[in-house]
Coordinates of C-alpha atoms in Angstrom, one line a residue:
Chain O
M1 CA -15.7 -6.2 1.6
L2 CA -12.7 -3.8 2.2
T3 CA -11.5 -4.3 5.7
K4 CA -10.3 -1.8 8.3
R5 CA -6.5 -1.9 8.8
I6 CA -4.4 -2.5 11.9
I7 CA -1.1 -0.7 11.5
P8 CA 1.8 -1.1 14.0
C9 CA 4.3 1.7 13.8
L10 CA 8.1 1.1 14.3
D11 CA 10.2 4.1 15.4
I12 CA 13.6 3.8 13.8
K13 CA 16.8 5.5 14.9
N14 CA 20.1 4.9 13.0
G15 CA 18.7 1.7 11.5
R16 CA 17.5 0.3 14.8
T17 CA 14.0 0.1 16.5
V18 CA 13.7 2.4 19.4
K19 CA 10.8 0.7 21.3
G20 CA 9.8 -2.9 21.4
V21 CA 12.6 -4.5 23.4
N22 CA 10.3 -7.0 25.1
F23 CA 8.5 -8.1 22.0
M24 CA 7.9 -11.7 21.2
D25 CA 11.2 -13.3 22.2
L26 CA 13.1 -11.9 19.3
R27 CA 16.7 -12.7 19.0
D28 CA 17.4 -9.1 18.4
A29 CA 14.5 -6.9 19.4
G30 CA 16.3 -3.8 18.1
D31 CA 16.3 -5.2 14.6
P32 CA 13.5 -3.6 12.6
V33 CA 13.5 -6.4 10.0
E34 CA 12.8 -9.0 12.5
L35 CA 10.2 -7.0 14.3
A36 CA 8.5 -6.1 11.0
A37 CA 8.5 -9.8 9.9
A38 CA 7.0 -10.8 13.3
Y39 CA 4.2 -8.3 13.0
A40 CA 3.4 -9.5 9.5
A41 CA 3.3 -13.1 10.7
N42 CA 1.0 -12.0 13.5
G43 CA -1.6 -10.5 11.2
A44 CA -0.7 -6.8 10.9
D45 CA -2.3 -5.4 7.8
E46 CA 0.4 -2.9 7.1
L47 CA 3.4 -1.3 8.8
V48 CA 4.8 2.2 9.2
L49 CA 8.5 2.7 9.6
L50 CA 9.1 6.2 11.1
D51 CA 12.7 7.3 10.9
I52 CA 13.5 9.6 13.8
S53 CA 17.3 9.8 13.4
A54 CA 18.9 13.1 12.5
T55 CA 22.3 12.2 11.3
E56 CA 23.7 13.0 7.8
E57 CA 24.0 9.3 7.1
R58 CA 20.3 8.8 7.7
R59 CA 19.2 8.6 4.1
R60 CA 21.5 5.8 3.0
T61 CA 21.0 3.9 6.3
L62 CA 17.2 4.2 5.9
A63 CA 17.3 3.1 2.2
T64 CA 19.4 0.0 3.1
L65 CA 17.0 -0.8 6.0
V66 CA 13.9 -0.4 3.7
E67 CA 15.5 -2.9 1.2
C68 CA 16.1 -5.4 4.0
V69 CA 12.5 -5.1 5.2
A70 CA 11.1 -5.4 1.7
E71 CA 13.1 -8.6 1.1
K72 CA 11.6 -10.3 4.2
V73 CA 8.1 -8.8 4.7
N74 CA 5.1 -9.8 2.6
I75 CA 2.7 -7.0 3.6
P76 CA 2.8 -3.4 2.5
F77 CA 4.7 -0.7 4.5
T78 CA 5.0 3.0 4.6
V79 CA 8.2 4.9 5.3
G80 CA 8.2 8.4 6.9
G81 CA 10.4 10.8 8.7
G82 CA 12.3 13.8 7.2
I83 CA 11.3 13.1 3.6
S84 CA 11.4 16.3 1.7
S85 CA 12.3 15.8 -2.0
I86 CA 11.5 13.7 -5.0
A87 CA 15.0 12.2 -4.8
D88 CA 14.2 11.0 -1.2
V89 CA 11.0 9.4 -2.3
D90 CA 12.5 7.9 -5.5
L91 CA 15.3 6.2 -3.4
L92 CA 12.8 4.8 -0.8
L93 CA 10.3 3.5 -3.4
H94 CA 13.1 1.9 -5.4
S95 CA 14.4 0.3 -2.2
G96 CA 11.0 -1.4 -1.7
A97 CA 8.8 1.0 0.3
D98 CA 5.1 0.8 -0.9
K99 CA 4.2 4.3 0.3
V100 CA 6.0 7.3 1.8
S101 CA 4.6 9.8 4.3
V102 CA 5.5 13.5 4.2
N103 CA 4.7 15.8 7.1
S104 CA 6.5 19.1 7.8
S105 CA 8.1 19.3 4.4
A106 CA 4.6 19.3 2.8
V107 CA 3.4 22.1 5.0
K108 CA 6.5 24.2 4.2
R109 CA 6.2 23.5 0.5
P110 CA 2.7 22.1 -0.4
E111 CA 3.6 21.7 -4.1
L112 CA 5.7 18.7 -2.9
I113 CA 2.4 16.7 -2.7
N114 CA 1.5 17.6 -6.3
E115 CA 5.0 16.7 -7.5
L116 CA 5.1 13.4 -5.7
S117 CA 1.6 12.3 -6.7
S118 CA 2.1 13.1 -10.4
K119 CA 5.5 11.4 -10.5
F120 CA 4.7 8.3 -8.4
G121 CA 0.9 8.2 -8.2
S122 CA -1.4 9.3 -5.3
Q123 CA -1.5 5.7 -4.0
C124 CA 1.9 6.0 -2.5
V125 CA 1.7 9.5 -1.1
V126 CA 0.6 9.6 2.5
V127 CA 0.3 13.1 4.1
A128 CA 0.9 12.8 7.9
I129 CA -0.5 15.6 10.0
D130 CA 0.2 16.2 13.7
A131 CA -2.4 18.5 15.2
K132 CA -3.4 19.8 18.6
E133 CA -6.8 21.1 19.6
I134 CA -6.3 24.6 21.1
E135 CA -9.5 26.5 22.1
N136 CA -11.7 24.5 19.7
D137 CA -9.3 24.9 16.8
W138 CA -7.3 22.0 15.5
R139 CA -3.8 23.5 14.8
V140 CA -1.3 21.7 12.6
H141 CA 2.1 21.3 14.3
L142 CA 5.5 20.6 12.7
V143 CA 8.8 18.9 13.5
G144 CA 7.2 16.0 15.5
G145 CA 4.8 18.4 17.2
K146 CA 7.4 20.9 18.4
V147 CA 6.4 23.8 16.3
S148 CA 2.9 25.3 16.2
T149 CA 1.4 26.8 13.0
E150 CA -1.6 28.9 12.2
L151 CA -2.8 26.1 9.8
N152 CA -6.1 24.4 10.6
L153 CA -6.2 20.6 10.4
F154 CA -9.3 20.3 8.2
T155 CA -8.3 23.1 5.8
W156 CA -4.8 21.5 5.4
A157 CA -6.1 17.9 5.1
K158 CA -8.5 19.0 2.3
E159 CA -5.7 20.9 0.5
A160 CA -3.5 17.8 0.8
E161 CA -6.3 15.7 -0.8
D162 CA -6.8 18.3 -3.6
R163 CA -3.0 18.3 -4.3
G164 CA -3.0 14.5 -4.7
A165 CA -2.5 12.9 -1.3
G166 CA -3.7 9.3 -1.4
E167 CA -4.2 9.0 2.3
I168 CA -4.1 11.1 5.5
L169 CA -2.4 9.9 8.7
F170 CA -3.7 12.1 11.4
T171 CA -2.0 12.1 14.8
S172 CA -3.8 13.9 17.6
M173 CA -1.3 15.4 20.0
N174 CA -4.0 15.8 22.6
N175 CA -4.4 12.0 22.6
D176 CA -0.9 10.7 21.7
G177 CA 0.6 8.9 24.7
T178 CA -2.5 9.2 26.9
K179 CA -3.8 5.7 26.1
N180 CA -7.3 7.2 26.5
G181 CA -8.5 6.6 23.0
F182 CA -8.2 8.2 19.5
A183 CA -9.5 11.7 18.6
N184 CA -12.7 10.3 17.1
E185 CA -14.7 13.5 16.6
A186 CA -11.9 15.1 14.5
L187 CA -11.3 11.8 12.7
A188 CA -15.0 11.4 11.8
R189 CA -15.1 15.0 10.4
L190 CA -12.0 14.3 8.3
S191 CA -13.6 11.1 7.0
E192 CA -16.7 13.0 6.0
E193 CA -15.0 16.0 4.5
L194 CA -12.4 14.1 2.5
N195 CA -12.8 11.2 0.0
I196 CA -9.5 9.4 0.7
P197 CA -8.7 6.9 3.5
I198 CA -8.0 8.3 6.9
I199 CA -5.6 6.6 9.4
A200 CA -6.1 7.3 13.1
S201 CA -3.0 7.7 15.3
G202 CA -2.5 8.6 18.9
G203 CA -4.2 7.4 22.0
A204 CA -4.6 3.6 21.7
G205 CA -4.7 2.0 25.1
I206 CA -7.2 -0.8 25.0
M207 CA -9.0 -2.8 22.3
Q208 CA -12.3 -0.8 22.8
H209 CA -10.4 2.3 21.5
F210 CA -9.8 0.6 18.2
L211 CA -13.5 -0.3 18.0
D212 CA -14.5 3.3 18.8
T213 CA -12.2 4.8 16.2
F214 CA -13.5 2.5 13.4
T215 CA -17.2 3.2 14.4
E216 CA -17.4 6.7 15.9
G217 CA -14.2 7.9 14.3
K218 CA -15.0 6.3 10.9
A219 CA -11.3 5.7 10.4
D220 CA -10.1 3.4 7.7
G221 CA -7.0 2.2 9.6
A222 CA -5.7 2.6 13.1
L223 CA -2.0 3.0 13.9
A224 CA -0.4 2.3 17.3
A225 CA 3.1 1.7 18.6
S226 CA 3.6 1.0 22.3
V227 CA 0.5 -1.2 22.9
F228 CA 1.8 -3.6 20.3
H229 CA 5.5 -3.3 21.1
Y230 CA 4.9 -4.1 24.7
K231 CA 2.4 -6.8 23.9
E232 CA -0.3 -5.1 25.9
I233 CA -2.6 -5.9 22.9
G234 CA -2.0 -8.8 20.6
I235 CA -2.8 -8.2 17.0
A236 CA -4.5 -11.5 16.3
E237 CA -6.6 -11.1 19.5
L238 CA -7.5 -7.5 18.6
K239 CA -8.6 -8.4 15.1
Q240 CA -10.7 -11.2 16.4
Y241 CA -12.3 -8.8 18.9
L242 CA -13.1 -6.2 16.3
N243 CA -14.5 -8.8 13.9
T244 CA -16.8 -10.1 16.7
H245 CA -18.0 -6.5 17.1
G246 CA -18.9 -6.2 13.5
V247 CA -15.8 -4.4 12.1
P248 CA -14.6 -6.1 8.9
M249 CA -11.1 -7.5 9.4
R250 CA -8.7 -9.7 7.6
I251 CA -8.5 -12.7 9.8
Chain M
M1 CA 13.2 -21.8 -15.0
K2 CA 13.8 -18.3 -16.4
I3 CA 11.6 -15.7 -14.9
V4 CA 11.7 -12.2 -16.3
I5 CA 10.1 -9.2 -14.7
I6 CA 9.5 -6.5 -17.3
D7 CA 11.4 -3.4 -16.2
Y8 CA 10.1 -0.3 -17.9
G9 CA 10.7 2.2 -15.2
A10 CA 7.2 2.0 -13.7
G11 CA 7.0 2.0 -10.0
N12 CA 8.6 -0.3 -7.5
I13 CA 9.2 -3.6 -9.1
K14 CA 11.8 -4.8 -6.6
N15 CA 9.0 -6.1 -4.4
V16 CA 7.9 -8.5 -7.1
K17 CA 11.5 -9.7 -7.4
F18 CA 11.8 -10.2 -3.6
A19 CA 8.5 -12.1 -3.5
V20 CA 9.7 -14.4 -6.3
E21 CA 13.0 -14.9 -4.3
R22 CA 11.1 -15.7 -1.1
L23 CA 9.5 -18.6 -3.1
G24 CA 12.9 -19.9 -3.9
Y25 CA 13.2 -18.7 -7.5
Q26 CA 15.4 -16.1 -9.2
A27 CA 14.1 -13.4 -11.4
I28 CA 15.7 -11.1 -14.0
L29 CA 14.6 -7.5 -14.4
S30 CA 14.8 -6.6 -18.1
D31 CA 13.3 -4.5 -20.9
D32 CA 15.2 -6.4 -23.6
E33 CA 13.0 -8.0 -26.2
A34 CA 15.2 -11.2 -26.6
T35 CA 15.5 -11.7 -22.9
I36 CA 11.7 -11.4 -22.4
R37 CA 10.9 -13.7 -25.4
T38 CA 13.1 -16.5 -24.1
A39 CA 11.7 -16.4 -20.6
D40 CA 9.6 -19.3 -19.3
K41 CA 7.4 -16.9 -17.3
V42 CA 7.0 -13.1 -17.7
I43 CA 5.7 -10.8 -15.0
F44 CA 4.5 -7.4 -16.0
P45 CA 4.2 -5.2 -12.9
G46 CA 3.3 -1.6 -12.6
V47 CA 2.6 1.1 -10.1
G48 CA 2.0 4.6 -11.2
E49 CA 0.1 6.5 -13.9
A50 CA -1.3 4.8 -17.0
S51 CA -0.5 7.2 -19.8
S52 CA 3.1 7.8 -18.8
A53 CA 3.6 4.0 -18.3
M54 CA 2.1 3.4 -21.8
R55 CA 4.4 6.0 -23.3
K56 CA 7.4 4.1 -21.9
L57 CA 6.1 0.8 -23.4
D58 CA 5.6 2.5 -26.8
S59 CA 9.1 4.0 -26.7
T60 CA 10.7 0.7 -26.0
R61 CA 8.6 -1.3 -28.4
L62 CA 7.4 -3.4 -25.5
S63 CA 3.8 -2.4 -26.4
I64 CA 4.3 -4.6 -29.6
V65 CA 6.3 -7.3 -27.9
I66 CA 4.0 -8.0 -24.9
P67 CA 0.8 -8.9 -26.8
T68 CA 2.7 -11.4 -29.0
L69 CA 4.3 -13.4 -26.1
K70 CA 3.5 -17.1 -26.0
Q71 CA 4.6 -18.1 -22.5
P72 CA 2.5 -17.4 -19.4
V73 CA 2.4 -13.6 -18.7
L74 CA 1.2 -12.2 -15.4
G75 CA 0.2 -8.5 -15.3
I76 CA 0.0 -7.0 -11.8
C77 CA -2.1 -3.9 -10.8
L78 CA -1.4 -1.2 -13.5
G79 CA 0.2 -4.0 -15.5
M80 CA -3.2 -5.7 -15.7
Q81 CA -5.0 -2.5 -16.5
L82 CA -2.6 -1.8 -19.4
M83 CA -3.3 -5.2 -20.8
C84 CA -6.9 -4.1 -21.3
K85 CA -8.4 -2.2 -24.3
S86 CA -8.2 1.2 -22.8
T87 CA -8.2 3.0 -19.5
E88 CA -9.9 6.2 -18.4
E89 CA -6.7 7.2 -16.7
G90 CA -5.1 9.8 -19.0
S91 CA -7.4 8.5 -21.8
T92 CA -4.9 5.8 -22.5
E93 CA -5.1 3.1 -25.2
G94 CA -4.0 -0.2 -23.7
L95 CA -2.4 -3.3 -25.2
G96 CA -5.9 -4.8 -26.0
I97 CA -5.2 -8.3 -24.7
F98 CA -8.3 -8.3 -22.5
N99 CA -11.3 -7.0 -24.4
V100 CA -12.5 -4.7 -21.6
D101 CA -12.2 -0.9 -20.8
V102 CA -10.9 0.3 -17.4
F103 CA -12.9 3.0 -15.6
K104 CA -12.4 5.2 -12.5
F105 CA -14.2 4.3 -9.3
S106 CA -17.2 6.6 -8.6
K107 CA -17.1 9.2 -5.9
E108 CA -19.5 7.2 -3.8
V109 CA -16.5 5.3 -2.4
K110 CA -13.1 6.6 -1.1
V111 CA -10.6 6.7 -4.0
P112 CA -8.1 5.2 -4.1
Q113 CA -9.2 1.9 -2.6
I114 CA -6.4 1.1 -0.3
G115 CA -6.3 -2.1 1.8
W116 CA -7.4 -5.7 2.0
N117 CA -10.5 -6.9 0.2
Q118 CA -11.8 -10.3 -0.8
I119 CA -11.6 -12.1 -4.1
E120 CA -14.3 -14.6 -5.1
N121 CA -15.7 -16.6 -7.9
L122 CA -12.2 -17.9 -8.4
E123 CA -11.9 -19.7 -11.8
S124 CA -8.3 -20.4 -12.6
T125 CA -5.4 -22.8 -11.7
I126 CA -3.6 -19.7 -10.3
F127 CA -6.1 -19.9 -7.5
N128 CA -5.4 -23.5 -6.6
G129 CA -5.4 -23.8 -2.8
I130 CA -6.8 -20.4 -2.4
K131 CA -10.2 -20.2 -0.6
E132 CA -13.1 -18.2 -1.8
K133 CA -13.2 -14.7 -0.2
E134 CA -9.5 -14.8 0.5
F135 CA -8.1 -11.3 1.3
M136 CA -5.7 -9.6 -1.1
Y137 CA -4.0 -6.2 -0.8
L138 CA -5.3 -3.7 -3.3
V139 CA -4.3 -0.1 -4.1
H140 CA -6.1 1.4 -7.1
S141 CA -8.4 4.2 -8.3
Y142 CA -9.4 2.5 -11.6
Y143 CA -11.1 -0.9 -12.2
A144 CA -11.9 -3.3 -15.0
P145 CA -15.6 -4.3 -15.0
L146 CA -16.8 -7.9 -15.0
C147 CA -16.4 -9.4 -18.5
S148 CA -15.9 -12.8 -20.2
A149 CA -12.2 -12.8 -19.2
S150 CA -12.9 -12.4 -15.4
I151 CA -11.5 -15.2 -13.3
A152 CA -12.0 -13.4 -9.9
Q153 CA -14.2 -10.6 -8.7
T154 CA -14.1 -8.1 -5.8
T155 CA -16.7 -5.6 -4.5
Y156 CA -15.9 -2.0 -3.7
G157 CA -19.0 0.0 -4.4
I158 CA -19.5 -2.1 -7.5
T159 CA -18.4 -5.6 -8.3
Y160 CA -15.5 -5.6 -10.7
S161 CA -12.8 -8.0 -12.1
S162 CA -10.0 -8.5 -9.7
A163 CA -8.3 -11.0 -12.0
L164 CA -8.5 -11.6 -15.8
Q165 CA -7.3 -14.4 -18.1
K166 CA -7.2 -14.9 -21.8
D167 CA -5.1 -17.8 -23.2
N168 CA -1.5 -17.4 -21.8
F169 CA -2.2 -13.9 -20.4
Y170 CA -3.2 -13.5 -16.7
G171 CA -3.8 -10.2 -14.9
V172 CA -4.4 -9.5 -11.2
Q173 CA -5.6 -6.2 -9.8
F174 CA -4.3 -7.0 -6.4
H175 CA -0.7 -7.3 -5.3
P176 CA 0.2 -10.9 -4.7
E177 CA 3.7 -9.8 -3.7
K178 CA 2.2 -7.8 -0.8
S179 CA -0.7 -10.1 0.1
S180 CA 0.9 -12.2 2.8
V181 CA 1.1 -16.0 2.4
A182 CA -2.0 -16.3 0.2
G183 CA -0.6 -13.8 -2.3
E184 CA 2.7 -15.7 -2.4
K185 CA 0.7 -18.9 -3.1
I186 CA -1.0 -17.3 -6.2
L187 CA 2.4 -16.1 -7.4
E188 CA 3.8 -19.6 -6.9
N189 CA 0.8 -21.2 -8.8
F190 CA 1.6 -18.9 -11.7
L191 CA 5.2 -19.8 -11.7
K192 CA 4.2 -23.5 -11.8
I193 CA 1.9 -23.3 -14.8

């Protein structure tokens, strides 16, 4: 049986992890390679590396980092953050990324999704969507949630699928950082309206939230950062808990 | 031991090289016929779209070279599918090593299948030390049905071949290079044939 996926997210700035300083007695907690390897060893099913740096050197720094992670880590990982061209994706995939995620750049120029999926295959194209529910309308936001658009989450997600996205990573801005659980109603609707995997992001606080997002939210994977980085939830423990509650997990 | 990973410009093959290196071996990336023919082990990876990958194999004569290799050959993911008779993806003729046609998953399941699924009915030395229902990482929209060459099966809507073998040719639908310790063990078993 295909299992549900637990996906820690590492925020990267100038080649260093931003959070996670207390994690697992690492020699160098700011080293994304060591952190990624530790997550893999602890049973993470996949990783997301999100580059939040804004320097001009970022592309080369990121590609070098991706190569170092690929050398050491034996599970798949997705790289996202500021990717806007075929050349960006080509460099990252050739450095060892398994998938890339595009966000604002795809909203600005939706054809990018078609171009990437036909050149590299849908399986490596993740469309990340940040959305906020405003008066019963889920509006897509850009630039890490800073800029609001008129675009509706469900309309955009469907368009992304039609254009060749292999997966949707949906972050609810209403839930992100609250630790009150994922946006399960919207997630379930995405899962019903689309026929590609949906990854839930934003809101993880306790183990029950993961159970809820896989059952009520019908998510295929769940992404979280701080609860894992600060060891509030252990990955092995979480997967055992979910398995006991009937969610198929790789144990 | 000389390990050659066939480099025909399809997808990310560095991950396969890294996995081989984690096992303590070195691997050469090459599309050169002589280099491939003199290898002890050949790995035929592939991520991407079938018809364009096949065109690359045709243009470099690799489509003639690969089926005539005598040493152990391991096709991974699209590599395995291209070793079949044909694939529905882009209506592509394959290398015909495995006598089976590749089809697209039906709409009753989410396509592509992405994630960890189980392999069972394991029937090959490449699965030595691997337990039944072990989890492997899979990313694919097309599948090879069960057939006489099946050496492992997986269920996603239907039950299909997640590994194939005929003579010196092996193919795995999953990514051993991305399937944690168990995946590396399968890769190691292949390298030790």
